Tab-separated table of C-alpha atoms in Angstrom:
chain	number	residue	atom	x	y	z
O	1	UNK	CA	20.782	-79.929	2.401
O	2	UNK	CA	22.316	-77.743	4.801
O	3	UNK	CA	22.836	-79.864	7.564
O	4	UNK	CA	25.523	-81.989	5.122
O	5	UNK	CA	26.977	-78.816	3.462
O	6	UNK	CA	27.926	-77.817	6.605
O	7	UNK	CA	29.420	-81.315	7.149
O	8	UNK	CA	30.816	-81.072	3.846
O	9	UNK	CA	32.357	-78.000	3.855
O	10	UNK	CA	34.038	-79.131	7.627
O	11	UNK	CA	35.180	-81.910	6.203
O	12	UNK	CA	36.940	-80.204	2.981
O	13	UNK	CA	37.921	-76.882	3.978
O	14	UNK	CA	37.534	-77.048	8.268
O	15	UNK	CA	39.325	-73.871	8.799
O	16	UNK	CA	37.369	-70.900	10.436
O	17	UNK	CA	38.650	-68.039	11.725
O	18	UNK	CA	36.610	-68.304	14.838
O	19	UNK	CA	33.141	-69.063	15.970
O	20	UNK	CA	32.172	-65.087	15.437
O	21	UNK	CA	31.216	-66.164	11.537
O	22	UNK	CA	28.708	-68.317	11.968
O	23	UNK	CA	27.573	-68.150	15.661
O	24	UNK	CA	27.102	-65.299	17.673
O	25	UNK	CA	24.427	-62.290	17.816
O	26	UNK	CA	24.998	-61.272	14.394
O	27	UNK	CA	23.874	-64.301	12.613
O	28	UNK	CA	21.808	-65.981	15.133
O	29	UNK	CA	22.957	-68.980	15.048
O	30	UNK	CA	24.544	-70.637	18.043
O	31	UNK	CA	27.335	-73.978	18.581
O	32	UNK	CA	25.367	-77.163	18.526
O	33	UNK	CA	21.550	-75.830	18.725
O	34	UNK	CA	18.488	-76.489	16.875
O	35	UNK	CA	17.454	-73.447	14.423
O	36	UNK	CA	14.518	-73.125	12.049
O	37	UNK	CA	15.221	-72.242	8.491
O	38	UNK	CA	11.968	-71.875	6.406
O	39	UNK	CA	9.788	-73.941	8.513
O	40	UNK	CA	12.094	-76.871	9.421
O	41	UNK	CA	14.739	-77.743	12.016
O	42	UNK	CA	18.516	-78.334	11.426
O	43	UNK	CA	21.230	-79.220	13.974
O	44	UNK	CA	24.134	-76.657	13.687
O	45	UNK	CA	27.276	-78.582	15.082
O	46	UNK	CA	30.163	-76.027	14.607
O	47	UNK	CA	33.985	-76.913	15.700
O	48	UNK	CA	36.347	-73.393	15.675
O	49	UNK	CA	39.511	-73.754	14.159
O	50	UNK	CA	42.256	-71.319	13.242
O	51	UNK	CA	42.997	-70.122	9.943
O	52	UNK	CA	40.659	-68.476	7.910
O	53	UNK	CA	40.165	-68.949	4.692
O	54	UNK	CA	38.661	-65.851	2.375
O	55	UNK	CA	36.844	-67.927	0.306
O	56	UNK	CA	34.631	-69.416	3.346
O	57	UNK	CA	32.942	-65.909	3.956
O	58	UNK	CA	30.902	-65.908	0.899
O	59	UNK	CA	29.297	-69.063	2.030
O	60	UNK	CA	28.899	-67.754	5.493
O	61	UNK	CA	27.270	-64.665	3.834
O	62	UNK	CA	25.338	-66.924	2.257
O	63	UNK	CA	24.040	-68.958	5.171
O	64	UNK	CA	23.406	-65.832	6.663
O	65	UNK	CA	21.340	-64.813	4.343
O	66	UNK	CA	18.918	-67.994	4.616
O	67	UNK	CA	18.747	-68.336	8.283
O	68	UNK	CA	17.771	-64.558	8.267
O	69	UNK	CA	14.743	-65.810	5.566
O	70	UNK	CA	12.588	-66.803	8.686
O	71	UNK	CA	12.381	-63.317	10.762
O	72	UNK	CA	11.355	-63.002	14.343
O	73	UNK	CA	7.859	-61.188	14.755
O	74	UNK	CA	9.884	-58.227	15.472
O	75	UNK	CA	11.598	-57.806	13.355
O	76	UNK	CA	8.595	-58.210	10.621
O	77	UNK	CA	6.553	-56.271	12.336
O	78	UNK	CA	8.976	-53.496	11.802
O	79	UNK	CA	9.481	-53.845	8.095
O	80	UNK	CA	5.626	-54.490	8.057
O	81	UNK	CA	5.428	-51.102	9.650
O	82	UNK	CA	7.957	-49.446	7.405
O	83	UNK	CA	6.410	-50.275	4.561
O	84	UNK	CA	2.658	-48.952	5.996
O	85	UNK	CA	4.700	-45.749	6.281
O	86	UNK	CA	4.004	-44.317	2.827
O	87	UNK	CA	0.228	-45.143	3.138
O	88	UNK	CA	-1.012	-43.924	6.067
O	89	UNK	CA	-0.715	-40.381	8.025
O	90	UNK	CA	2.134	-40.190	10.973
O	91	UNK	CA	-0.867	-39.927	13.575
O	92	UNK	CA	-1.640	-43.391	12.888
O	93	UNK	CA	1.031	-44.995	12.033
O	94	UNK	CA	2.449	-43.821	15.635
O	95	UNK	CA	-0.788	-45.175	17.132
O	96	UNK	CA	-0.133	-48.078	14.594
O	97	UNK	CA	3.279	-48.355	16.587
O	98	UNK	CA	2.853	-48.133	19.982
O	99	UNK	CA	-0.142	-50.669	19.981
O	100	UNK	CA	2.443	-53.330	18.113
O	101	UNK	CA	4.772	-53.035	20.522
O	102	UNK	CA	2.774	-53.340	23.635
O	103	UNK	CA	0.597	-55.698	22.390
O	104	UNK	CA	2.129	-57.753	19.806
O	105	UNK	CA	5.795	-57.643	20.362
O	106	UNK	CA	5.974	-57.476	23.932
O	107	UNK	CA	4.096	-61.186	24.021
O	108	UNK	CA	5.536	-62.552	20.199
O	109	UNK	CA	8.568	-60.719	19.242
O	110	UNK	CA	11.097	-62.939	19.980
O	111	UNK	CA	9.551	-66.385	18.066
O	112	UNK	CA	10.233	-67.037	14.789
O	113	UNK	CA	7.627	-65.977	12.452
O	114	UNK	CA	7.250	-69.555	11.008
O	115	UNK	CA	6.795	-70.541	14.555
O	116	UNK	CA	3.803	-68.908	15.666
O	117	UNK	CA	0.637	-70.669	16.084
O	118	UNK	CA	-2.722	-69.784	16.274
O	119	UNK	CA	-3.204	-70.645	20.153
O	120	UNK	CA	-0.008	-68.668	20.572
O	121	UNK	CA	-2.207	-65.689	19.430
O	122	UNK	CA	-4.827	-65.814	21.376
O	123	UNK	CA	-2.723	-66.322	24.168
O	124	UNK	CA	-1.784	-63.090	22.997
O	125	UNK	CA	-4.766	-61.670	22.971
O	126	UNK	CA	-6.371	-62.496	26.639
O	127	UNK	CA	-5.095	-59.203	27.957
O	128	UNK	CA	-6.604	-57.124	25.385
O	129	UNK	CA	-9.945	-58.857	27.036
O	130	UNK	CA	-10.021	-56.545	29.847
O	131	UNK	CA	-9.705	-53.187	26.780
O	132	UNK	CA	-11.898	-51.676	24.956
O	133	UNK	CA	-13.491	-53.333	21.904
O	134	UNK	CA	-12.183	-50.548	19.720
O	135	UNK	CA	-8.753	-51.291	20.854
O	136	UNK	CA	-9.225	-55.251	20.481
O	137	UNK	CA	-10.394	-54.638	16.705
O	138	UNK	CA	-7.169	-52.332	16.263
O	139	UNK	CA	-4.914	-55.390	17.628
O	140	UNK	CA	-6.667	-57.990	16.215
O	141	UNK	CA	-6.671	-56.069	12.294
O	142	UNK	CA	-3.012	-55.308	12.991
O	143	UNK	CA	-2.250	-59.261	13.637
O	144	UNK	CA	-3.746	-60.436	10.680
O	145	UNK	CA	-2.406	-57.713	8.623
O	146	UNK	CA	1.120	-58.528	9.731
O	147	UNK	CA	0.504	-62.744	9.040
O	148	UNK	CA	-1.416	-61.960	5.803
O	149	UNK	CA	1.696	-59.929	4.683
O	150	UNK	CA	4.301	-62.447	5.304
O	151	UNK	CA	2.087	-65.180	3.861
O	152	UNK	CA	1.881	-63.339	0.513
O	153	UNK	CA	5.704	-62.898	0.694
O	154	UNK	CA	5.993	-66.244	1.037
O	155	UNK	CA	7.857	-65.762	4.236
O	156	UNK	CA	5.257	-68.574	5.929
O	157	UNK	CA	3.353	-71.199	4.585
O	158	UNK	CA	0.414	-70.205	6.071
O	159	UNK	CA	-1.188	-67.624	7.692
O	160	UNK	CA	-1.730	-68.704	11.608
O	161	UNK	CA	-4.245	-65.485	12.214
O	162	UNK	CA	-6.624	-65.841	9.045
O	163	UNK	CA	-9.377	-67.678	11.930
O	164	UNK	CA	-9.116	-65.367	14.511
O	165	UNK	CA	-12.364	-63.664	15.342
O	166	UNK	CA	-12.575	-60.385	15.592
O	167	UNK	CA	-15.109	-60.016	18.583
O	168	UNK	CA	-13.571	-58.963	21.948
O	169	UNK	CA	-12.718	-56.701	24.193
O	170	UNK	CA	-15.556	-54.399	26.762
O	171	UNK	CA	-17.846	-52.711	24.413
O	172	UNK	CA	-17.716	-49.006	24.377
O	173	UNK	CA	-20.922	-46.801	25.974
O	174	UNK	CA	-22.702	-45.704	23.006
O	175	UNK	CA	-22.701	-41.888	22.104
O	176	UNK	CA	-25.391	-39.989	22.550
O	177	UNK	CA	-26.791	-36.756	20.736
O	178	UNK	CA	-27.433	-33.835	22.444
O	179	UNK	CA	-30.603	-32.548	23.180
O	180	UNK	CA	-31.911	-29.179	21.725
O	181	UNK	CA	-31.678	-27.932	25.551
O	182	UNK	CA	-28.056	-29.230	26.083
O	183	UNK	CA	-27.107	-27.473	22.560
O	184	UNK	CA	-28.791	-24.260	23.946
O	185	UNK	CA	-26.955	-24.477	27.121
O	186	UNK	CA	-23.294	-25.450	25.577
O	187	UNK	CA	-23.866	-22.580	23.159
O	188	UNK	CA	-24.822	-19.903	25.834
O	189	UNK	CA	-21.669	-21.034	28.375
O	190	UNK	CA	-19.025	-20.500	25.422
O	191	UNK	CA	-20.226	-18.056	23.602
O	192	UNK	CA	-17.426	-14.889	23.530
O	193	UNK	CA	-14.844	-17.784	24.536
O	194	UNK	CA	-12.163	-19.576	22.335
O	195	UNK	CA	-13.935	-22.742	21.671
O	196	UNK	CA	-17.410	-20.791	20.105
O	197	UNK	CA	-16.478	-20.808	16.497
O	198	UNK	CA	-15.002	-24.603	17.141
O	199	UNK	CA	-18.447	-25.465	18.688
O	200	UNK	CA	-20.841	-23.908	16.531
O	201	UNK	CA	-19.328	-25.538	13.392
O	202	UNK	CA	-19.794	-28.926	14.607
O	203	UNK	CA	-23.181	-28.559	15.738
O	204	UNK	CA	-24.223	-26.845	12.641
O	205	UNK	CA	-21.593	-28.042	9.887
O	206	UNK	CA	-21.108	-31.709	11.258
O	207	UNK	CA	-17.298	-31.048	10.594
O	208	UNK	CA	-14.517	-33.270	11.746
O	209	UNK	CA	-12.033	-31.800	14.250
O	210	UNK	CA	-9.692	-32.024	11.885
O	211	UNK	CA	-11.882	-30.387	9.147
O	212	UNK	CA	-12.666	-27.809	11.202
O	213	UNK	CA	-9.342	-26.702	12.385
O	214	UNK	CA	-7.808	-26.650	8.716
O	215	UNK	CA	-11.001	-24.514	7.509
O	216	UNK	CA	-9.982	-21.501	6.147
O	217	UNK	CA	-11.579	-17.996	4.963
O	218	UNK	CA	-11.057	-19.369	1.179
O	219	UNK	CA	-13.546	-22.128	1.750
O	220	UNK	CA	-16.201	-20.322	3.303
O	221	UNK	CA	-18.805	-18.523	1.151
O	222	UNK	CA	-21.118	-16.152	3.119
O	223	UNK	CA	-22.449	-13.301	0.531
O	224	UNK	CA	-23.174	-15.929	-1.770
O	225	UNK	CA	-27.350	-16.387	-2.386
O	226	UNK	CA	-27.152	-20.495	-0.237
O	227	UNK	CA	-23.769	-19.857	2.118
O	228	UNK	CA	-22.445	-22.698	2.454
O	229	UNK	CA	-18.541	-24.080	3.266
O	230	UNK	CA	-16.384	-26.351	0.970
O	231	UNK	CA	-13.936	-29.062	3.236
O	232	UNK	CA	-10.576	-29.034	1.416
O	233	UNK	CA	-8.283	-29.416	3.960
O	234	UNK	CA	-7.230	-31.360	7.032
O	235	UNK	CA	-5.456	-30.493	10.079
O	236	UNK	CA	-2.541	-33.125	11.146
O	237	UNK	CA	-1.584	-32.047	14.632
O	238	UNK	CA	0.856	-33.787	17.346
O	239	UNK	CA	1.976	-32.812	20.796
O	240	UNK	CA	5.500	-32.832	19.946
O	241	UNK	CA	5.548	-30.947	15.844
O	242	UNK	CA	4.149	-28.455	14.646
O	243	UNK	CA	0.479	-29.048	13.135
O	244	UNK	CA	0.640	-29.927	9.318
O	245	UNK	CA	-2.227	-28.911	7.070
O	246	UNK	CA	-2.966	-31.605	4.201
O	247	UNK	CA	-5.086	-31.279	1.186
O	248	UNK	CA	-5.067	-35.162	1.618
O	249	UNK	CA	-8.806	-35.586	3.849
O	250	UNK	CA	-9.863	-38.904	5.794
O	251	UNK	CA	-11.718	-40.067	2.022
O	252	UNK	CA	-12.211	-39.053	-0.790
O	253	UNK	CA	-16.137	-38.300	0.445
O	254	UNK	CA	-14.541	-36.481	2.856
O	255	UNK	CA	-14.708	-33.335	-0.183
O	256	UNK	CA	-17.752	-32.295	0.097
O	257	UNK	CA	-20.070	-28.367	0.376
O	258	UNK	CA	-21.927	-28.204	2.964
O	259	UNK	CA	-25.094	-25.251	3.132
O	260	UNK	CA	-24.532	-23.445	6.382
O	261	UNK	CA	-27.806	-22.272	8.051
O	262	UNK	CA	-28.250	-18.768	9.265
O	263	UNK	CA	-26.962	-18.880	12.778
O	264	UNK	CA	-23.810	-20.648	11.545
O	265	UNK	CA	-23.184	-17.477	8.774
O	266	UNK	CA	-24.010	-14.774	11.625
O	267	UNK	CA	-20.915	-16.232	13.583
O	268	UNK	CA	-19.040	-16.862	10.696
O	269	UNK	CA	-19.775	-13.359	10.079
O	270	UNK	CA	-18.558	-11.740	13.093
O	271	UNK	CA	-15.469	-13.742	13.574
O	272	UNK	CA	-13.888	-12.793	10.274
O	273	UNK	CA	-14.384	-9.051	11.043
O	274	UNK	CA	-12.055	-9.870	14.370
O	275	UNK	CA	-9.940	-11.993	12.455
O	276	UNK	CA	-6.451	-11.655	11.199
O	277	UNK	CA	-5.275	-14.595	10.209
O	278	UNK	CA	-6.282	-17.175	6.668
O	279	UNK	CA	-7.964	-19.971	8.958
O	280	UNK	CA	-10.802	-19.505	10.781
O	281	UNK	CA	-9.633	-20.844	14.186
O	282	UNK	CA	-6.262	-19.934	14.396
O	283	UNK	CA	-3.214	-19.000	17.698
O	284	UNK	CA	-2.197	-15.923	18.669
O	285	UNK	CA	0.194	-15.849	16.129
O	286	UNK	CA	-2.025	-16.101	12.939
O	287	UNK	CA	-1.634	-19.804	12.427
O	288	UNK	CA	-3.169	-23.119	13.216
O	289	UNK	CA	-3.640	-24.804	16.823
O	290	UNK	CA	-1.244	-26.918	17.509
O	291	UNK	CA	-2.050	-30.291	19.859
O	292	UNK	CA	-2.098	-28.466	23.118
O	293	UNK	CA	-3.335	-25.356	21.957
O	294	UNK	CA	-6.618	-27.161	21.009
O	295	UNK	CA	-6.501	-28.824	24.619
O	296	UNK	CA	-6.507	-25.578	25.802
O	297	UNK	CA	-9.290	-24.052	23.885
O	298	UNK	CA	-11.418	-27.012	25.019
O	299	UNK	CA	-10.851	-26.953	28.808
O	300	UNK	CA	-13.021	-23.987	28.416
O	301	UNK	CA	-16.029	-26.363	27.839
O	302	UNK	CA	-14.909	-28.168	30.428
O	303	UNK	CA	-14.348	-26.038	32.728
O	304	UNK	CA	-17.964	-24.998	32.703
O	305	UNK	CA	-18.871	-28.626	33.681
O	306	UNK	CA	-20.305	-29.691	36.946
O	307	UNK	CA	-19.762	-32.679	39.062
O	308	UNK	CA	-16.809	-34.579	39.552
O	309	UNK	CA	-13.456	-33.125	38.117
O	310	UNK	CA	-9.786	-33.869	38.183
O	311	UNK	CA	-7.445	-31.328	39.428
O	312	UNK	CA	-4.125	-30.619	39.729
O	313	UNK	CA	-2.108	-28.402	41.669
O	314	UNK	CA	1.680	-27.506	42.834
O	315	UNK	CA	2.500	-28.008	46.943
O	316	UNK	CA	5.940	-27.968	47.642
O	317	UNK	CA	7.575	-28.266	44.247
O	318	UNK	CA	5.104	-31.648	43.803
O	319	UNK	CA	2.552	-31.955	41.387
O	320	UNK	CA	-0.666	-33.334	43.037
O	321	UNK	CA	-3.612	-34.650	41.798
O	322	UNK	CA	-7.263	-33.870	43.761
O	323	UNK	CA	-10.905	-34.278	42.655
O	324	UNK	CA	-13.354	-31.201	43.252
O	325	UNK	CA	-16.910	-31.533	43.213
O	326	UNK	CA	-18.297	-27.985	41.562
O	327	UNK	CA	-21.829	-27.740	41.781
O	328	UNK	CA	-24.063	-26.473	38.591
O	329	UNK	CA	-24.772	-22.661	39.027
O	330	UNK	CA	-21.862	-22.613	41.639
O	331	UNK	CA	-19.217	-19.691	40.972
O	332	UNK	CA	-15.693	-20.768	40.300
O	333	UNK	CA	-13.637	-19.828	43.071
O	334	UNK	CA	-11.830	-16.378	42.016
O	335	UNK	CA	-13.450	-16.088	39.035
O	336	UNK	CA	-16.704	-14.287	40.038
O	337	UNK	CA	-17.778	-15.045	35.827
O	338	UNK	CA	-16.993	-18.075	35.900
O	339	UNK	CA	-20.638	-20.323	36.319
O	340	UNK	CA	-20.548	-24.236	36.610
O	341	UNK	CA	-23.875	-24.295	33.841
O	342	UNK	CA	-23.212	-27.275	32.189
O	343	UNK	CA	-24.657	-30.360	33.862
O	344	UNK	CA	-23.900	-33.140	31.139
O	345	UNK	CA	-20.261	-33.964	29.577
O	346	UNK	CA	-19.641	-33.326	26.420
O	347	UNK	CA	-16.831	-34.247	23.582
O	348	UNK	CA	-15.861	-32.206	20.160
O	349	UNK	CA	-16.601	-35.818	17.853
O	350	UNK	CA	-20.096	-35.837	20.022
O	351	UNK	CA	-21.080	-32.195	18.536
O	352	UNK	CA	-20.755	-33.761	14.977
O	353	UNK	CA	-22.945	-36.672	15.822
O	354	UNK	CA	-25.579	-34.383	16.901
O	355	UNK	CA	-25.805	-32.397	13.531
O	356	UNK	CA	-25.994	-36.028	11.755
O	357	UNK	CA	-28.767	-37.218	14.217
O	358	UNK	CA	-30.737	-34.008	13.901
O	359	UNK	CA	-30.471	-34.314	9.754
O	360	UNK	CA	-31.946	-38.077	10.465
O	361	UNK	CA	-34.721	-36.690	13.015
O	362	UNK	CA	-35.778	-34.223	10.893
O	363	UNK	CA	-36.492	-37.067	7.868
O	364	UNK	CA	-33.539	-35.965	5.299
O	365	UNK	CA	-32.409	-38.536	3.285
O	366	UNK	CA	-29.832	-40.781	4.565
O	367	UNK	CA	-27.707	-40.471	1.022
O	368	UNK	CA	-28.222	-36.912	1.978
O	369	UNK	CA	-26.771	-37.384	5.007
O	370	UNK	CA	-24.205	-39.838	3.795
O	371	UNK	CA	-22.960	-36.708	1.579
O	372	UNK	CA	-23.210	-33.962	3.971
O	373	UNK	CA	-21.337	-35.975	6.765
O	374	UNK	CA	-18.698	-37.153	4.690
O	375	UNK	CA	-18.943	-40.419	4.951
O	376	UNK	CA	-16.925	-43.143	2.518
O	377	UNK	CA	-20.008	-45.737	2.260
O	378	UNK	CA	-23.766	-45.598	3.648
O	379	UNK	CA	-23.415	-47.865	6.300
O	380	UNK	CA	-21.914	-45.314	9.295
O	381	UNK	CA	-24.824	-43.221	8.047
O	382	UNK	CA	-27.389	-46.582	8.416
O	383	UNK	CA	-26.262	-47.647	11.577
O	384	UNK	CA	-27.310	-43.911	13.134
O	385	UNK	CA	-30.114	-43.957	11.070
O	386	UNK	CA	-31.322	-47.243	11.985
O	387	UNK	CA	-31.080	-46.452	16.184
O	388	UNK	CA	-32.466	-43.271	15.648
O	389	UNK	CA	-35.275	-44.449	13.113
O	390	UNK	CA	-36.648	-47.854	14.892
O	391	UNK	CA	-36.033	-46.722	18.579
O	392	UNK	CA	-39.095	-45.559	18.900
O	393	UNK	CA	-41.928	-47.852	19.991
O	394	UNK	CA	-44.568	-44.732	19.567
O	395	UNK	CA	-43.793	-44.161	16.386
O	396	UNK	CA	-43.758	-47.790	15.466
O	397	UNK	CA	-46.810	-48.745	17.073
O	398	UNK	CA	-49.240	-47.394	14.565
O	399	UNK	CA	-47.244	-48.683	11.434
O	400	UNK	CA	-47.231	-52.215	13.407
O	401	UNK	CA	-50.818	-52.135	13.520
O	402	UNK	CA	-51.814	-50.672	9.938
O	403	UNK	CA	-49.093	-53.981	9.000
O	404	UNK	CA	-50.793	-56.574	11.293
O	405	UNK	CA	-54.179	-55.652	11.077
O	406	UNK	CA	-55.300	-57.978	7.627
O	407	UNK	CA	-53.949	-60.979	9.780
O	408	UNK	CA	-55.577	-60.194	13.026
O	409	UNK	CA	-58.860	-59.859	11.112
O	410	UNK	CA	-58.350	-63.198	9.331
């Protein structure tokens, strides 16, 4: 036991150099208080003496060693994270690592792993309440991955998270489709601008951002009899590095051809004869957009947006923030060709769930879809196709009757 050892060895030997050995930051353990070593407490009652002797520090290695057996969360969470590293892309594991900190570490990182309880999570989670639901999931996957991890090392006994729902958080506003007028309207406000190409093969390729920004000239087939382009790549892009582009895609579904329809090859078409670069949306040098190069292709969509905005402008070396209130067919000011024609707010993932919606509408097969969208199993695909499908009490009424009528006669 090592509450007598230590005894024991006080006893016998009783000759440290000084208290630095065995208490102090670097072995966390402190003169005559409690510590937890593998889910138990021991009473550490330490007297410094002079004289070292060599043979002591193995066992003080050695007691190191077993004290350091029960982590903090902190410290687990990092290795947790360390390992994750040669799994996942640096985009997430960044997000990975800046939601642990804030919302695991912040409130758990300094109890021992062993230590944790389950109320002591969900005190953890009450200000995740107030988030979004997307970001509570995140959180909530993250804490169970972490507990699930150390259980299987055998690091705890059990596994403090395993009942933890899952539910929280505000639930996001569900994303809309556009209509065939708003896709007529985006189209003719950024048409001849940077963000047309971008635009045109979401709404008519259902391609990923990052699909579509790694697409290059090899992949797309236009003089053959069906046109159609082949996803190989992805684009990995970060504010602070240079975009990266990976043959490694979201899933393996992810590689996929998609049939292009006419409109799509016509501006296909007529970009590549301007073009000088391999990729089909590239910089000014030739190569791919980089973080805030595609923020500032897509300002020009949203700069053709009316109602309330967010502005920002320089007065007296400060950087101030305003709101303007543009009004649709208003001119911008100074820009004579610049028309406020877009009265509806629009995102780049919400031009891919319009092509997926219109495949639904239009009654193609949701394996079809499934396929075509990229998607890893049917049930992203089912869930659209189920709101789009059975929201529609005119369509339903008829098949309700034909269904109820045998009973209503009986």
């Amino acid at each position: 036991i090592i509450g007598k050892e230590i005894i024991l060895w006080q006893r016998k030997r009783g000759r440290f150099l000084n208290m630095e050995l065995l208490c102090g930051k670097e072995s966390g353990i402190t003169e005559h208080e409690s510590q937890m070593l593998m889910g138990k407490e021991w009473i550490c009652t330490l007297k410094p003496v002079k004289n070292c002797i060599k043979r002591n520090r193995k066992r003080v290695a050695r007691w190191k060693k077993l004290f350091s057996a029960n982590p903090t969360v902190a410290e687990y969470c990092e290795k947790w994270l360390l390992m994750q590293s040669a799994k996942i892309s640096p985009a997430t594991l960044r997000g990975y690592t800046i939601n642990m900190n804030k919302y695991i570490v912040e409130p758990l990182g300094s109890m021992y792993l062993s230590d944790v309880t389950a109320d002591d999570i969900r005190l953890a989670l009450i200000p995740l309440a107030t988030k979004s639901a997307g970001l509570y999931s995140t959180v909530n996957m993250l804490l169970k991955c972490v507990f699930y991890s150390a259980e299987r090392s055998e690091v705890i006994d059990y596994n403090p998270a395993a009942k933890i729902s899952a539910k929280g958080g505000v639930p996001g506003k569900p994303m809309d489709a556009l209509t065939d007028e708003q896709v007529k309207k985006l189209v003719d406000a950024v048409k001849g601008l940077p963000p047309y190409v971008f635009v045109m093969l979401g709404l008519y390729a259902g391609l990923r951002r990052e699909e579509s920004l790694a697409l290059q000239w090899d992949c797309v087939f236009l003089d053959t009899p069906t046109p159609y382009i082949s996803v190989r790549r992805a684009w990995r892009g970060s504010r602070r590095t240079e975009p990266e582009i990976s043959t490694v895609l979201k899933t393996p579904a992810s590689r996929r051809d998609i049939p292009i329809p006419k409109c799509l090859v016509e501006c296909l078409r007529e970009a590549k004869q301007s073009s000088h670069s391999a990729f089909v949306i590239s910089n000014r040098k030739g190569g791919p957009l980089s973080e805030g190069e595609f923020v500032g292709v897509w300002y020009h969509v949203k700069s053709h947006t009316a109602g309330e905005k967010i502005s920002y402008k320089y007065v007296n070396g400060e950087h101030i923030r305003y709101m303007t209130y543009p009004i649709l067919g208003s001119h911008r000011k100074g820009f004579p060709n610049h028309v406020y024609s877009l009265d509806f707010h629009v995102t780049p993932h919400q031009l891919r769930h319009t092509y997926i919606t219109n495949l639904l509408y239009m009654g193609v097969d949701p394996k079809t879809v499934q396929y075509l969208a990229g998607h890893k199993n049917s049930k992203t695909t089912m869930d659209i196709y189920a709101k789009i499908k059975y929201n529609k009490p005119q369509e339903l009424l008829p098949v309700i009757n034909a269904a109820l009528r045998p009973v209503a006669m009986s």
